[in-house]
């Protein structure tokens, strides 16, 4: 055969292949959305895979999934960011962490999307107000949130003769005394990984000093040596000294503390609603085995604030498939069925106002009500503070639970370190 | 002659040197340059701050805390897993029944994933129902109320406990190295000693140990470097706590870089860590080199 | 050839041998305790472990954890990936380390000590500090989310220890071996391949065992370099069995035991190469 014919045919084949390849690559980019998150294990998959499947059915776009355990998640995201290879859409905890990423300029503002999809009428107001706006623009789409409250073992309380849950601090203390009198440790607290202690600090401070003061503290505009903080710590010290917490809090993880309550070795633990997911996994039943009450009021003139984390997704400004990422985010928050599934599988609360009551256990429904009727929704300490400051505070709580008699010295040390951390 | 040898030097080193230079050396020095910036991992153009990070290191109490803990760890690394590995190898060297099973038992720890190893040791040190406290209580006829020391939650014992868990794994590693080293001892020497009726302990001290020098060097180097770099087990068991009492340089560096997003500062810590290693290893090899001359 | 465990036969008195045996049994018992804990955890439900019953001898063996693990199709993909990476990277790093170790031991030159030290310095830093530079590099090469990235990284990271061990071992191999071969006109690489390496079997066996174990158990590089499920290694799979707010003790125990088998088998396999006397035999002959 004429060599030129062969050459021409080869050339055509090569050109055709290149075009097809290029088209494939472009098509692949359009038809893929990369996502990175920390919802690992079967539980995470149970919540997310239905979303990805439905997304693919509705839009034809495949979601390239990349879960990382949340301990390593911060490392993973950092490496991706440093390598200029952030996924199209990824998880972040609302609050200071998202603020940090927003400030690096690597996120896409979502105001246009928010307005176009009318998310104002979909997302619960307290969550939308606190979790989605940074530097005046929307950046985060929430997927679920949790509420921190006092979860208790129903049988233990019943056996001890406690019939009503406390609403005020005095009722609270007297209930603890009753429990202790019957030989039950009132509280389990597992501060091995430090963070569980933060809820105590958060609520004590919020109930005595109020949300405006706390906002100042987490912004570095108030001091840990202020009388407000001292008052909250004094209350905490009272109940620790009264023996309401078991020993060796620093030896237990939050799951160990939850196990103690489940076993009846302690009556209550101050923890987020995810504990219901954990307990359900271990075979406990809502209302029958466990229930909760809101952290009691200390000062009746101070408005009641709800504390909890918001899990959300942010979209990378330079991702390969911005449009696809936005569609996915919309689906995540707006689809009621998917949100119901999310709430059920994660033991979380849905920020979607259209989710019916039937989606929740009675316990979770009441939790939702508590948040809805609260004056404000605040993020817990380690999400409200910038990372280095959060570290200082968490250390303080762990030191406190490890047994410190000189609160003032502890607070001064904390203030010094926090001031340093705020500066950098 | 010389050019032929040079040809081989070049030919044989070409591949290792290039792979090493491209994928190890260059990234290492690339990361070192961040130590001169205040990079947070996200910025596209980090700000140059000169030696500011290094100045901060030398006034940072956390740095000295982790330095001391690392030094303690390295000392323990010399004592426990190195000597332990040697002892095991010597014990297993004599014809003993079931040597293979014993070796497997001692090597198995390093075969287990660190996430599980960390967790199992947490369960050993658990104050209320952990294995250690159960054993202590039954030995001393104590009730749980009387003895529930929280090994990992007490600053005084946390570091020792993690080092113990690490040694549990590292000893098997060293055992393997010493077992291989023992094979290079000529059997004639040992047979001659037996014929001369040299007692066992003398044989071990004057024949076996000196001939194990190269293996010892490797085992010591690995143990010390392991002490410097160990991360997984420490992170899982204590995370550096309580209150930084088990914080080592490697963990400290990780926390600063990846948890607090202070890559610049973390990088400078790794530079210091690197320099410390260099000093130690150079000193060690100088020492070993001198002793080696005596034996030649 | 004598097996290492047979060498001391003539000199051990029965009392001494018994004492050694007892010592080994005691040590083995101590060493086994945590391992037994892992085994227990694999045969109990996560719930039982949460309730504090880990250390009690199980009345029945719960096989559900193993069932869950073995029924997950991903696990086999993870295992396959880990095998590919561990075997390739071990072979490559040992090869490169042997080449370099040979030069440093037998063909030293002005500055070779320094170069050797440079190689060894690759051990001196925690791998976390090169996470980002290497990620960027592989990203630029389009190798992220491939097994190649893992193979290359582990090969490169393994060169220092392989070089160190081979060089130290080869220094103790008599120069006479090489010199007599040179006199007979054997070229250098043949000397390396057919004279030196066969003698180095104990060192190679050690490296094979250690490298395989380290690479198999590594968690950090797969975490960073791999994104999609098909490229995961078994260690990643193990860690991610735990959810954000859930624990999976039983399944993790089961998978950990299964995942420890390859490294244990490799160790047992290479035991036979811890042979002594080859050096002496070669010189005499």
PDB file of N, CA, C and O in Angstrom, chain C residues 17 64 84 89 96 104 133 141 161 171 252 284:
ATOM      1  N   UNK C  17      19.932 -24.601  78.897  1.00  0.00           N
ATOM      2  CA  UNK C  17      18.891 -24.594  77.880  1.00  0.00           C
ATOM      3  C   UNK C  17      17.522 -24.454  78.521  1.00  0.00           C
ATOM      4  O   UNK C  17      16.649 -23.766  78.012  1.00  0.00           O
ATOM      5  N   UNK C  64     -19.066 -12.402  63.768  1.00  0.00           N
ATOM      6  CA  UNK C  64     -19.689 -11.379  62.938  1.00  0.00           C
ATOM      7  C   UNK C  64     -18.704 -10.359  62.393  1.00  0.00           C
ATOM      8  O   UNK C  64     -18.836  -9.879  61.274  1.00  0.00           O
ATOM      9  N   UNK C  84       0.507  -4.751  45.860  1.00  0.00           N
ATOM     10  CA  UNK C  84       1.239  -4.189  44.718  1.00  0.00           C
ATOM     11  C   UNK C  84       2.254  -3.174  45.203  1.00  0.00           C
ATOM     12  O   UNK C  84       3.423  -3.194  44.816  1.00  0.00           O
ATOM     13  N   UNK C  89       7.628  -1.608  45.907  1.00  0.00           N
ATOM     14  CA  UNK C  89       8.496  -0.640  46.564  1.00  0.00           C
ATOM     15  C   UNK C  89       9.595  -1.332  47.357  1.00  0.00           C
ATOM     16  O   UNK C  89      10.720  -0.840  47.424  1.00  0.00           O
ATOM     17  N   UNK C  96      17.956  -0.531  44.865  1.00  0.00           N
ATOM     18  CA  UNK C  96      18.702   0.721  44.845  1.00  0.00           C
ATOM     19  C   UNK C  96      19.631   0.817  46.048  1.00  0.00           C
ATOM     20  O   UNK C  96      20.765   1.285  45.943  1.00  0.00           O
ATOM     21  N   UNK C 104      29.447   2.253  48.457  1.00  0.00           N
ATOM     22  CA  UNK C 104      29.981   2.855  49.681  1.00  0.00           C
ATOM     23  C   UNK C 104      30.867   1.892  50.448  1.00  0.00           C
ATOM     24  O   UNK C 104      31.799   2.301  51.129  1.00  0.00           O
ATOM     25  N   UNK C 133       5.449  19.171  49.753  1.00  0.00           N
ATOM     26  CA  UNK C 133       6.279  19.200  48.552  1.00  0.00           C
ATOM     27  C   UNK C 133       6.041  17.992  47.644  1.00  0.00           C
ATOM     28  O   UNK C 133       5.928  18.141  46.428  1.00  0.00           O
ATOM     29  N   UNK C 141       2.798  15.925  38.211  1.00  0.00           N
ATOM     30  CA  UNK C 141       3.044  14.825  37.285  1.00  0.00           C
ATOM     31  C   UNK C 141       1.772  14.042  36.987  1.00  0.00           C
ATOM     32  O   UNK C 141       1.804  13.067  36.261  1.00  0.00           O
ATOM     33  N   UNK C 161      17.470   3.523  54.584  1.00  0.00           N
ATOM     34  CA  UNK C 161      17.690   2.386  55.482  1.00  0.00           C
ATOM     35  C   UNK C 161      18.293   1.208  54.723  1.00  0.00           C
ATOM     36  O   UNK C 161      19.170   0.504  55.257  1.00  0.00           O
ATOM     37  N   UNK C 171      30.477  -4.102  54.363  1.00  0.00           N
ATOM     38  CA  UNK C 171      31.802  -3.767  54.896  1.00  0.00           C
ATOM     39  C   UNK C 171      32.398  -4.984  55.576  1.00  0.00           C
ATOM     40  O   UNK C 171      33.611  -5.205  55.544  1.00  0.00           O
ATOM     41  N   UNK C 252     -12.490  -3.426  63.509  1.00  0.00           N
ATOM     42  CA  UNK C 252     -11.095  -3.016  63.366  1.00  0.00           C
ATOM     43  C   UNK C 252     -10.166  -4.099  63.871  1.00  0.00           C
ATOM     44  O   UNK C 252      -9.111  -4.357  63.284  1.00  0.00           O
ATOM     45  N   UNK C 284      37.238 -19.839  52.033  1.00  0.00           N
ATOM     46  CA  UNK C 284      38.013 -21.085  52.021  1.00  0.00           C
ATOM     47  C   UNK C 284      38.020 -21.687  50.626  1.00  0.00           C
ATOM     48  O   UNK C 284      39.027 -22.139  50.125  1.00  0.00           O
TER      49      UNK C 284
END
